[in-house]
Coordinates of C-alpha atoms in Angstrom, one line a residue:
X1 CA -7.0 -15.1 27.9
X2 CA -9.1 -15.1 25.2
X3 CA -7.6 -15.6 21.5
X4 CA -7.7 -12.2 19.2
X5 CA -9.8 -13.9 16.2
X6 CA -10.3 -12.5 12.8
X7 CA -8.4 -9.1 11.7
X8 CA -8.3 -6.3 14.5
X9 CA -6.0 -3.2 15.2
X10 CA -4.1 -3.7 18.5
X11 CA -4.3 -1.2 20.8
X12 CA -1.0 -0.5 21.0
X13 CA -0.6 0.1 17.4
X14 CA -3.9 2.4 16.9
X15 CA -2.1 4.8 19.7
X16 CA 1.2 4.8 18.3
X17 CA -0.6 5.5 14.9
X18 CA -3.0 8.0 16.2
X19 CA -0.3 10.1 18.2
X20 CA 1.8 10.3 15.0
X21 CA -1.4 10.9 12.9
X22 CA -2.3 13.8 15.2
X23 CA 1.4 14.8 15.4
X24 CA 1.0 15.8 11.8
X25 CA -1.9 16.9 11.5
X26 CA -1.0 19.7 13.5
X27 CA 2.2 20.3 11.2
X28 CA 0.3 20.8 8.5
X29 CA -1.8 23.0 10.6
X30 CA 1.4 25.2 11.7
X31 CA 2.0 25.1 7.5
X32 CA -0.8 26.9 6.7
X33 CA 0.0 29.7 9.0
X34 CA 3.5 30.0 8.3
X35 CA 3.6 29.2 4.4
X36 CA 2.6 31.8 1.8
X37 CA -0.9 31.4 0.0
X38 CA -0.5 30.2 -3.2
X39 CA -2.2 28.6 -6.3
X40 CA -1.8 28.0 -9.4
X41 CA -4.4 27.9 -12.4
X42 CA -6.1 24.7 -13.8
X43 CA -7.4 23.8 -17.0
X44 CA -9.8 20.3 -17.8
X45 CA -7.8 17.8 -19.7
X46 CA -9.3 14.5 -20.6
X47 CA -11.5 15.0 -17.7
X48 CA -8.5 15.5 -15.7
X49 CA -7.3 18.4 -13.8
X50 CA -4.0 20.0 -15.2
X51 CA -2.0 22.9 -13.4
X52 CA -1.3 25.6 -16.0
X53 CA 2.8 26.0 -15.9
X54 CA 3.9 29.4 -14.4
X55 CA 0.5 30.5 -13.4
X56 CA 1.4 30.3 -9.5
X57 CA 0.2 33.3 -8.3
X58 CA 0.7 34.2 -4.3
X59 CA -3.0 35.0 -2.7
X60 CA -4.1 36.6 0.2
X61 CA -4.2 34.2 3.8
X62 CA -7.5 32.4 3.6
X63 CA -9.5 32.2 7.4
X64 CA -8.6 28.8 8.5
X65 CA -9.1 28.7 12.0
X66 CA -7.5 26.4 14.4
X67 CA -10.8 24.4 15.3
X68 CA -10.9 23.1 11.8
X69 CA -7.6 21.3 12.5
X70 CA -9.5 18.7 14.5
X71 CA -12.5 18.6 12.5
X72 CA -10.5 17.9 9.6
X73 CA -10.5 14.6 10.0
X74 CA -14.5 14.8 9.7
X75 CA -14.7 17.4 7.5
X76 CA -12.9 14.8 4.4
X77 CA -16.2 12.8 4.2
X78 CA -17.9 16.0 2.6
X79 CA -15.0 17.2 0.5
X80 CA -13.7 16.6 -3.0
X81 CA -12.1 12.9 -2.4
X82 CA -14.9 12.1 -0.2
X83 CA -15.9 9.0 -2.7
X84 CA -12.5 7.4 -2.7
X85 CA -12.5 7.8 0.9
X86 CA -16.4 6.4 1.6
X87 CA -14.8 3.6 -0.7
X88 CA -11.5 2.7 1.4
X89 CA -13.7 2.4 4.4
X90 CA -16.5 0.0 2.9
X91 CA -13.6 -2.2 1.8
X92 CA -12.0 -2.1 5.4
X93 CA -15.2 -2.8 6.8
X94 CA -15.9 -5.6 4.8
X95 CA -12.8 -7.6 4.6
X96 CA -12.8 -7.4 8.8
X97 CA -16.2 -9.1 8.5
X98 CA -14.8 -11.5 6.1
X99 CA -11.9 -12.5 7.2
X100 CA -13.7 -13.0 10.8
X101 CA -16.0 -15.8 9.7
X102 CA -13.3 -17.4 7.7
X103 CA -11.3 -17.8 11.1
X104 CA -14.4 -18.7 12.6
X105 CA -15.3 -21.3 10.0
X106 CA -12.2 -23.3 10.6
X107 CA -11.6 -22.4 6.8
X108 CA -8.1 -20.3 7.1
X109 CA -7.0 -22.8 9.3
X110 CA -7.2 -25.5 6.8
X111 CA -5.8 -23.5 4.2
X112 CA -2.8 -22.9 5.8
X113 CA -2.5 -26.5 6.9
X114 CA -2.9 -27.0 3.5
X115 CA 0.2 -25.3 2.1
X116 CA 2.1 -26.1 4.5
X117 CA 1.9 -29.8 4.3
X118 CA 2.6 -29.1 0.8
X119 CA 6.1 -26.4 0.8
X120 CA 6.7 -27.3 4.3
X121 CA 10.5 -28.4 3.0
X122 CA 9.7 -26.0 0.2
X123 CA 8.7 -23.0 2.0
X124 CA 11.5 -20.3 0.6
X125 CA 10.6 -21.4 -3.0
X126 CA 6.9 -20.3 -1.9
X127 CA 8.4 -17.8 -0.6
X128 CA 9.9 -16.1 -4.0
X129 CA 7.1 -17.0 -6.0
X130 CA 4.6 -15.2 -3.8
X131 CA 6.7 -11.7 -3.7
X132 CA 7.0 -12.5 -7.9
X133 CA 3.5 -12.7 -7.9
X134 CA 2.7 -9.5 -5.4
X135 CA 5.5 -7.6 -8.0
X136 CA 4.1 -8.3 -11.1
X137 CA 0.4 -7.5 -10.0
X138 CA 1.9 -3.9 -9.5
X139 CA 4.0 -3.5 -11.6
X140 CA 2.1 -4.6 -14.9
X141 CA -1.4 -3.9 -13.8
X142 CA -0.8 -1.1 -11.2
X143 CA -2.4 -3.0 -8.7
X144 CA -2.2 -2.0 -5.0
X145 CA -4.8 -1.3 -3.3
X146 CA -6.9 -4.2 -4.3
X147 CA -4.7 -6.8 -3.1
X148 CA -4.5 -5.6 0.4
X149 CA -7.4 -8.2 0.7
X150 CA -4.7 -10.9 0.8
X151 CA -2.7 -9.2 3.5
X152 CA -4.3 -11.6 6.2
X153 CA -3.6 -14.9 4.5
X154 CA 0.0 -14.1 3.6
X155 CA 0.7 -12.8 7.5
X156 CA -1.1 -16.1 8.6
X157 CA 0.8 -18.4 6.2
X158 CA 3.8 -16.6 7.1
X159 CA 2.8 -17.5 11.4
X160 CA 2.6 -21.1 9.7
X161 CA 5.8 -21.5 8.4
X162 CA 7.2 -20.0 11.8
X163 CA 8.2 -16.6 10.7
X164 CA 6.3 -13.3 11.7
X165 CA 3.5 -11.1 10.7
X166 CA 6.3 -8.5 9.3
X167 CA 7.5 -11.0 7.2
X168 CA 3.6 -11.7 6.0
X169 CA 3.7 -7.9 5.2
X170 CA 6.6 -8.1 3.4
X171 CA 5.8 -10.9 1.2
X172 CA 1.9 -9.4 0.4
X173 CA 2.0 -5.4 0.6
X174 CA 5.8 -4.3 0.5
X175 CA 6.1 -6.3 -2.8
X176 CA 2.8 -5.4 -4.4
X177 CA 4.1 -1.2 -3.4
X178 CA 7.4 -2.5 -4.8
X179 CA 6.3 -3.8 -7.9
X180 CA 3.9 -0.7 -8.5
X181 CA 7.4 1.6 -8.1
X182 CA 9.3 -0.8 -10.5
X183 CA 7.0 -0.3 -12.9
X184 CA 7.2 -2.1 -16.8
X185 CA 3.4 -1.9 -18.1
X186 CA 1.5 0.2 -14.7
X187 CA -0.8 2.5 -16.7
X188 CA -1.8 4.8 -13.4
X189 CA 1.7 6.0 -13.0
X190 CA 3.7 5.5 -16.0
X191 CA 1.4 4.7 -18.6
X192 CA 0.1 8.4 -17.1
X193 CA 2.9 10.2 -16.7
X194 CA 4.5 8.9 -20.2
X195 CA 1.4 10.7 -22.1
X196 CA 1.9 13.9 -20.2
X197 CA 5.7 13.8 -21.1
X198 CA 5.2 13.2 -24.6
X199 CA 6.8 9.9 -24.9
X200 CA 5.5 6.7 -27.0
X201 CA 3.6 4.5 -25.2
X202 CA 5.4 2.4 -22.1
X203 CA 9.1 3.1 -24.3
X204 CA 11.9 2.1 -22.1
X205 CA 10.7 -1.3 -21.0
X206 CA 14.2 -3.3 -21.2
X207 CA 15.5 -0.9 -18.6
X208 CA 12.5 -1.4 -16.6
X209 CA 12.6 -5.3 -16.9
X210 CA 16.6 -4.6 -15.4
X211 CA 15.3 -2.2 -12.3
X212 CA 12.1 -4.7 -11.6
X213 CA 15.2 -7.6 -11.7
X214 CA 17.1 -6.2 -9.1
X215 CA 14.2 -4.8 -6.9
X216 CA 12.9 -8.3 -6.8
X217 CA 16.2 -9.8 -5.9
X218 CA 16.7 -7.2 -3.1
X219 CA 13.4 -7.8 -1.4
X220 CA 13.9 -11.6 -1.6
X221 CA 17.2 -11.4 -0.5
X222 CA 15.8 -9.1 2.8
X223 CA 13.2 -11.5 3.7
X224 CA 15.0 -14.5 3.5
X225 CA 17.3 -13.4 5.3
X226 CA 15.3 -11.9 8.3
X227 CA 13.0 -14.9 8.4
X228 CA 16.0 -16.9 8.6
X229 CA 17.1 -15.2 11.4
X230 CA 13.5 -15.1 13.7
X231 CA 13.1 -19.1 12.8
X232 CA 16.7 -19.3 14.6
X233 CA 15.6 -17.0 17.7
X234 CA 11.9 -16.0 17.7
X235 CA 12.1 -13.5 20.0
X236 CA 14.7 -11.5 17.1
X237 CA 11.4 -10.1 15.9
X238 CA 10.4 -6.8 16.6
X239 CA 6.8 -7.9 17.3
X240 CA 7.8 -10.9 18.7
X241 CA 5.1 -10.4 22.0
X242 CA 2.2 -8.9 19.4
X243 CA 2.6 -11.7 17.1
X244 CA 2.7 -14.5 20.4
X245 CA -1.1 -15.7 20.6
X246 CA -1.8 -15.5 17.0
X247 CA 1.3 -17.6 15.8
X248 CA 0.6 -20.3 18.5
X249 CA -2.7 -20.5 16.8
X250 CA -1.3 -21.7 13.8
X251 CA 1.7 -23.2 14.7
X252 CA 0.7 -25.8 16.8
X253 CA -2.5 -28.0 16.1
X254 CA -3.5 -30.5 18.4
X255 CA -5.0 -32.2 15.5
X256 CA -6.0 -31.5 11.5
X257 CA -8.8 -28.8 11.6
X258 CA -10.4 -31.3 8.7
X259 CA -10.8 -34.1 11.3
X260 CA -13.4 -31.6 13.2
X261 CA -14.9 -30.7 10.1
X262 CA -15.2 -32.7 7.0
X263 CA -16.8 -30.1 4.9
X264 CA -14.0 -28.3 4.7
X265 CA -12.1 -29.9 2.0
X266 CA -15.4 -29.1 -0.7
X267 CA -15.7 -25.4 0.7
X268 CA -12.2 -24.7 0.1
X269 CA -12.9 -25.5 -3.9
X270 CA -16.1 -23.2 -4.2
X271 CA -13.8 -20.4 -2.5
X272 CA -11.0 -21.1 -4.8
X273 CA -13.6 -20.5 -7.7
X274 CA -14.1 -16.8 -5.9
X275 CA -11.1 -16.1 -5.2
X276 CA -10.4 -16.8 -9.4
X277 CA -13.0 -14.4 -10.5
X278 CA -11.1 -11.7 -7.6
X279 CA -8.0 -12.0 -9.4
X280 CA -10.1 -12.1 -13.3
X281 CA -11.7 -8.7 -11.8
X282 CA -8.5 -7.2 -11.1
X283 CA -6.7 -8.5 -14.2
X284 CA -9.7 -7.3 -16.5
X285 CA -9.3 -3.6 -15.3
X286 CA -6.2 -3.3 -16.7
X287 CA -8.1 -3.6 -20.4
X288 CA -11.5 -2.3 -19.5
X289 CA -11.4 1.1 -17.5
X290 CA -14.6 1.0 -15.9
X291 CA -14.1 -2.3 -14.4
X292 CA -10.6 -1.0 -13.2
X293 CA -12.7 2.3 -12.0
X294 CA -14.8 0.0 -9.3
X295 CA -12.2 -2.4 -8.9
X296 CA -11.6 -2.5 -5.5
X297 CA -15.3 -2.4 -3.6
X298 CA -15.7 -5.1 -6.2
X299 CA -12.9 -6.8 -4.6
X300 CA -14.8 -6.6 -1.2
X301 CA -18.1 -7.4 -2.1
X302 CA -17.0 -10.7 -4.2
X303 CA -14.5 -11.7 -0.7
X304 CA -17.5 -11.1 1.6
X305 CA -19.7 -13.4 -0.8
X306 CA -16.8 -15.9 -0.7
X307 CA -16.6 -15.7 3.1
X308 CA -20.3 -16.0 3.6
X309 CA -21.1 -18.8 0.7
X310 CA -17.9 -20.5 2.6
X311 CA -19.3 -19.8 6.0
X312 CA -22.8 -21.3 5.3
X313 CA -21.6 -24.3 3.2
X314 CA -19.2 -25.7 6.3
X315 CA -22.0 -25.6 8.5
X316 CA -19.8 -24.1 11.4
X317 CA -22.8 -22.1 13.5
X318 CA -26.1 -21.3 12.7
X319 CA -26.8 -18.5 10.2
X320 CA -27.7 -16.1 13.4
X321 CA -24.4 -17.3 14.7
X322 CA -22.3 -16.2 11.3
X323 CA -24.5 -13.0 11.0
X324 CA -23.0 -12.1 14.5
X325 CA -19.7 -13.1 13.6
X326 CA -19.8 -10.9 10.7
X327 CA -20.5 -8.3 12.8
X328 CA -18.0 -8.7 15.4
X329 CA -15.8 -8.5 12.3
X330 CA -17.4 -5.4 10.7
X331 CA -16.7 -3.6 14.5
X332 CA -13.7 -4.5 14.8
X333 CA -12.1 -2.3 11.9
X334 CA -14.0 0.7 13.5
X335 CA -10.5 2.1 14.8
X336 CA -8.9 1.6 11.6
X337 CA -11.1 4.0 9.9
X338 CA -10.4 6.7 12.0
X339 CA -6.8 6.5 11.6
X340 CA -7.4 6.2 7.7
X341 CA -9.7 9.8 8.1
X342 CA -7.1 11.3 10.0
X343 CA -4.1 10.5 7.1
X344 CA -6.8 11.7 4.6
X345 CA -7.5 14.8 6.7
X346 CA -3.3 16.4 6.1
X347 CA -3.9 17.1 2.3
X348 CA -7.4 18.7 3.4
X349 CA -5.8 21.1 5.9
X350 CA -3.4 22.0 3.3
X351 CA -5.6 22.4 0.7
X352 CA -8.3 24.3 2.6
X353 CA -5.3 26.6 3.7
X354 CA -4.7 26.8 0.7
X355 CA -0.3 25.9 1.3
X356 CA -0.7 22.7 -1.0
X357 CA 0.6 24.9 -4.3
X358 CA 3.1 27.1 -2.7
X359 CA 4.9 23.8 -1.1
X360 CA 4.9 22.6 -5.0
X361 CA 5.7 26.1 -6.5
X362 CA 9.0 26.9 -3.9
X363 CA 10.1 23.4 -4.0
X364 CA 10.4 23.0 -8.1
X365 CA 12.3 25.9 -8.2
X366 CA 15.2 25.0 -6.4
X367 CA 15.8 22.5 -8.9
X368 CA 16.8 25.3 -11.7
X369 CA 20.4 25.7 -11.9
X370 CA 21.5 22.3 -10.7
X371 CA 24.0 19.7 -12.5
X372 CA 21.9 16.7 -14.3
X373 CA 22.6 13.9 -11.6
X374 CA 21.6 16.8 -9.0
X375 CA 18.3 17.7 -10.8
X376 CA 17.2 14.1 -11.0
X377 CA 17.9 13.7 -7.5
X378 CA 16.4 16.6 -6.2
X379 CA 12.9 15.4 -8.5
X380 CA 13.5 12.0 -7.1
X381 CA 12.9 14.0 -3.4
X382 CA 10.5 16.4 -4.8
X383 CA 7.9 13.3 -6.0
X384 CA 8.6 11.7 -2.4
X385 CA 8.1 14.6 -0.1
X386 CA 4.3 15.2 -2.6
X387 CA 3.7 12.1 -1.9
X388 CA 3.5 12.7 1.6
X389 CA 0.1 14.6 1.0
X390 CA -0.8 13.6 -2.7
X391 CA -1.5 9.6 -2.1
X392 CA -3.0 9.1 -6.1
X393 CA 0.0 8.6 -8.2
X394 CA -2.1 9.4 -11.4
X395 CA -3.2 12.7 -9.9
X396 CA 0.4 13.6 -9.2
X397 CA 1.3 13.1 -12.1
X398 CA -1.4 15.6 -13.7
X399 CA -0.4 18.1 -11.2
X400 CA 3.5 17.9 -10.9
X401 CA 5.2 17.0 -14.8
X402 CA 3.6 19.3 -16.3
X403 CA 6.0 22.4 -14.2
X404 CA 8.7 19.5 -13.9
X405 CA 9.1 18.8 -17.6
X406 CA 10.1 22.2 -18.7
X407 CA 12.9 22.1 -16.2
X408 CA 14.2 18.8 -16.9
X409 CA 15.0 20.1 -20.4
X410 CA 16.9 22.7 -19.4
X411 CA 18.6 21.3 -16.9
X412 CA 19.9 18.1 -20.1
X413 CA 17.5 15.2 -18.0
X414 CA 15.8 13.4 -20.8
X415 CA 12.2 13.1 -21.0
X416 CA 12.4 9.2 -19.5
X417 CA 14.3 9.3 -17.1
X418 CA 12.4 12.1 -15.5
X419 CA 9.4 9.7 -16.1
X420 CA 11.7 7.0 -14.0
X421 CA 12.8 9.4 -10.8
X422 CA 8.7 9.8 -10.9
X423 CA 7.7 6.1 -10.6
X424 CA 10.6 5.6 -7.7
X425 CA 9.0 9.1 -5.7
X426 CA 5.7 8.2 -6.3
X427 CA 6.2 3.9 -6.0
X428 CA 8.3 3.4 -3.0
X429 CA 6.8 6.1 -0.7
X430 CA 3.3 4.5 -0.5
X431 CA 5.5 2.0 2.1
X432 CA 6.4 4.8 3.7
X433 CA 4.1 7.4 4.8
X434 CA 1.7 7.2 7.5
X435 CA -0.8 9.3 5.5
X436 CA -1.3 7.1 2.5
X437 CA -4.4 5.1 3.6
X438 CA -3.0 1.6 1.5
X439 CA -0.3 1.4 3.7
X440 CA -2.9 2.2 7.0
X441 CA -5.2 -0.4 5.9
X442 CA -2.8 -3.1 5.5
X443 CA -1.1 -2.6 9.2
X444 CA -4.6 -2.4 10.0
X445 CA -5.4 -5.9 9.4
X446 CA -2.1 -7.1 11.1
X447 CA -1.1 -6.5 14.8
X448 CA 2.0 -4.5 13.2
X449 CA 1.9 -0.6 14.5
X450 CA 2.9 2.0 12.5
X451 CA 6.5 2.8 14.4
X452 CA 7.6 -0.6 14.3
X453 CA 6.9 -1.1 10.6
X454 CA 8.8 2.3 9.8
X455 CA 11.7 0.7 12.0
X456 CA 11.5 -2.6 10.5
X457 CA 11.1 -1.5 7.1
X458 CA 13.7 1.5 7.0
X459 CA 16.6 -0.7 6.1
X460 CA 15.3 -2.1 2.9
X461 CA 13.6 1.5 2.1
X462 CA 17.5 2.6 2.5
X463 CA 18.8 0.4 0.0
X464 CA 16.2 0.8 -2.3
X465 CA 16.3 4.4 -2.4
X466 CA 20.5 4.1 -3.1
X467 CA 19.8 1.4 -6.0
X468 CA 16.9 3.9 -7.7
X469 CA 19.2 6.8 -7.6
X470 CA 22.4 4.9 -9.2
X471 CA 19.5 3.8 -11.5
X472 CA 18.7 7.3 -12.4
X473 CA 22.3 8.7 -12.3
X474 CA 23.0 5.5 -14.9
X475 CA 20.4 6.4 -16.9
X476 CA 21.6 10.3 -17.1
X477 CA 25.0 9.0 -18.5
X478 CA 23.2 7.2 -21.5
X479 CA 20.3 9.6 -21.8
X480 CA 17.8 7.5 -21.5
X481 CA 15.4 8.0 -24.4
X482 CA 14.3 8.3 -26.8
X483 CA 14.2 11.7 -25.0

């Protein structure tokens, strides 16, 4: 049998993802013909769009017929996100093609040999440092998205040290989404939201600094326990049979990949200098907004120069022979992007039916009359369910504190703390929800499906999710301020 090489979806998992996709999609369909037609008013802000509090007004049924439920998915490429989108795909596209002539080259091979050689008695100290580095990407610089490119390496240095490709996840993209919920410094979500509530600029931090604490020591604690458990008895893991040929690929080398290749050792310093300026790029858009603005196809572009300049200097195939590699690369995320313009078409079918609003409008008014630790809750679950169909956690935040704020004062929440039960909706979800295109994209470079990773990851999502809330209700009890 031939050996799956580069990053591709499985089979398995684009099904599984495309039945619950679909499944969905057709929900949201039902929605808009069972929902009232709402919307509210909006006004420019800062070049943002703001809802108008108690404008929502209830409108006549728009003519949404059913076809449009299956075009939808089509239909996103033309519509208002359709440059985020167009974005999301180049970068999927382009780290497929690079991460296929770095397997090719020999060069992710020797890498891995690399570190391993180095941590191999070490390997749970490497462990916590790479989940503190993941965390504090997100959660001082808001970054996400952008390092999803690092996905692959982390699943195949996880293969390398004997565990499996959810532990790679968990160690790259669960604690990148994890520090982006335990936020101290993020500027999208609450450097955004704490504008919008009033409040002095990132206020609150030592209480933050205690939540990113624990969150950190929880997710550790998760993954060294389960990979603990699959080194003991492989077969524990829930992908045990998806993860089988790729593991044995870098677990057991007849001999040093350098031995074949004795370029390898100077390439892996000129891709080290790229993958520098990636991280310098990322950094920087924390200070410069319109670097942060094209951050991630920047990302792409500077890892597919890295892959190619890498390719070319270890000599591994002709240049015809890389170009088709690339290729092969470039093809094989082609599922993946239909799966990430099917989770982008369930906010179009709402919006276009125009249920988006009335799901906001009926939901924030349940909230009125409820005790404080109810109230928080219920705006912890409110920012959660949104999130479902409202991926940006800026954008929410322009659309959703504006009506929430008012309440919360009412109802004796301070100011903060309904800033907090926003970063936890908003920050922990992105794990969650097959529609946000983050999470898509990183299953899509592993041989993980959707199900399994919802089954996998439930547990610590669980615990989280009972940690925030005490978290919230604590911060209720001393009114977390200054208001």
């Amino acid at each position: 049998m031939q050996q799956r090489r580069g990053v591709a979806l499985s089979k398995k998992s684009f099904f599984s993802s495309v039945t619950i996709l679909g499944t969905l999609m057709l929900l949201s369909g039902v929605l808009t013909r069972v929902l009232p037609s709402g919307s509210y008013e909006r006004i420019l802000e800062d070049g943002r769009e703001k809802i108008v509090p108690g404008s929502f007004s209830v409108l006549e049924r728009p003519v949404y017929p059913l076809y449009r439920w299956i075009t939808a998915p089509f239909e996103v490429l033309f519509g208002e996100d359709q440059v985020t989108i167009i974005v999301i795909i180049m970068f999927l596209l382009l780290i497929g093609a690079s991460f296929r002539v770095l397997d090719e080259s020999g060069l992710l091979r020797y890498i891995m040999e690399t570190i391993v050689e180095k941590y191999e008695k070490r390997k749970y100290l490497l462990m916590g440092l790479l989940i503190l580095f993941f965390m504090s990407f997100g959660s001082f610089f808001g970054i996400f998205e952008e390092l999803i490119v690092l996905v692959p390496m982390a699943v195949t240095l996880s293969y390398s040290f004997g565990w499996d490709s959810l532990v790679g996840l968990g160690i790259s993209a669960m604690a990148s989404g994890f520090g982006f919920a335990a936020a101290i410094l993020n500027p999208f979500t609450l450097g955004v939201s704490q504008k919008i509530a009033g409040l002095p600029a990132f206020s609150g931090s030592l209480y933050r600094v205690l939540i990113f604490f624990v969150i950190y020591c929880i997710l550790y604690g998760y993954l060294y326990l389960y990979a603990k458990r699959i080194e003991k008895n492989p077969s524990f893991s829930m992908v045990y049979e998806e993860d089988r040929a790729l593991k044995e690929r870098f677990t057991h080398f007849e001999e040093p990949i350098s031995t074949k290749n004795k370029n390898l050792g100077r390439v892996v310093k000129v891709y080290g200098y790229f993958i520098l300026a990636m991280v310098m790029v990322i950094a920087l858009g924390f200070f410069i907004p319109v670097l942060s603005a094209a951050a991630l196809p920047l990302v792409a572009v500077i890892f597919l120069v890295a892959s190619v300049t890498s390719g070319i200097l270890s000599e591994y195939k002709p240049f015809q022979g890389m170009l088709k590699d690339l290729a092969k690369g470039f093809t094989s995320m082609l599922p993946a992007v239909l799966l990430i313009l099917m989770a982008m078409s369930i906010k179009h079918i709402m919006t276009e039916g125009m249920v988006m609003d009335s799901v906001l409008y009926y939901a924030s008014e349940r909230l009125s009359g409820l005790s404080p630790n109810m109230a928080v809750l219920g705006l912890y679950l409110l920012i959660l369910m949104l999130d479902f169909f409202i991926g940006s956690g800026s954008a929410k935040a322009f659309l959703v504190m504006p009506i929430l704020l008012p309440l919360t004062d009412i109802l004796q929440v301070t100011r903060q703390t309904a800033v907090q039960a926003f970063l936890f909706g908003d920050g922990f979800s992105n794990l969650l929800f097959p529609t946000n295109p983050t999470l898509m994209i990183a299953l899509g470079l592993t041989v993980v499906s959707y199900p399994k990773w919802i089954r996998w990851s439930i547990k610590i999502q669980g615990i989280v999710f009972i940690v925030t809330l005490m978290f919230l209700f604590l911060a209720n009890s001393f009114q977390y301020g200054p208001f």
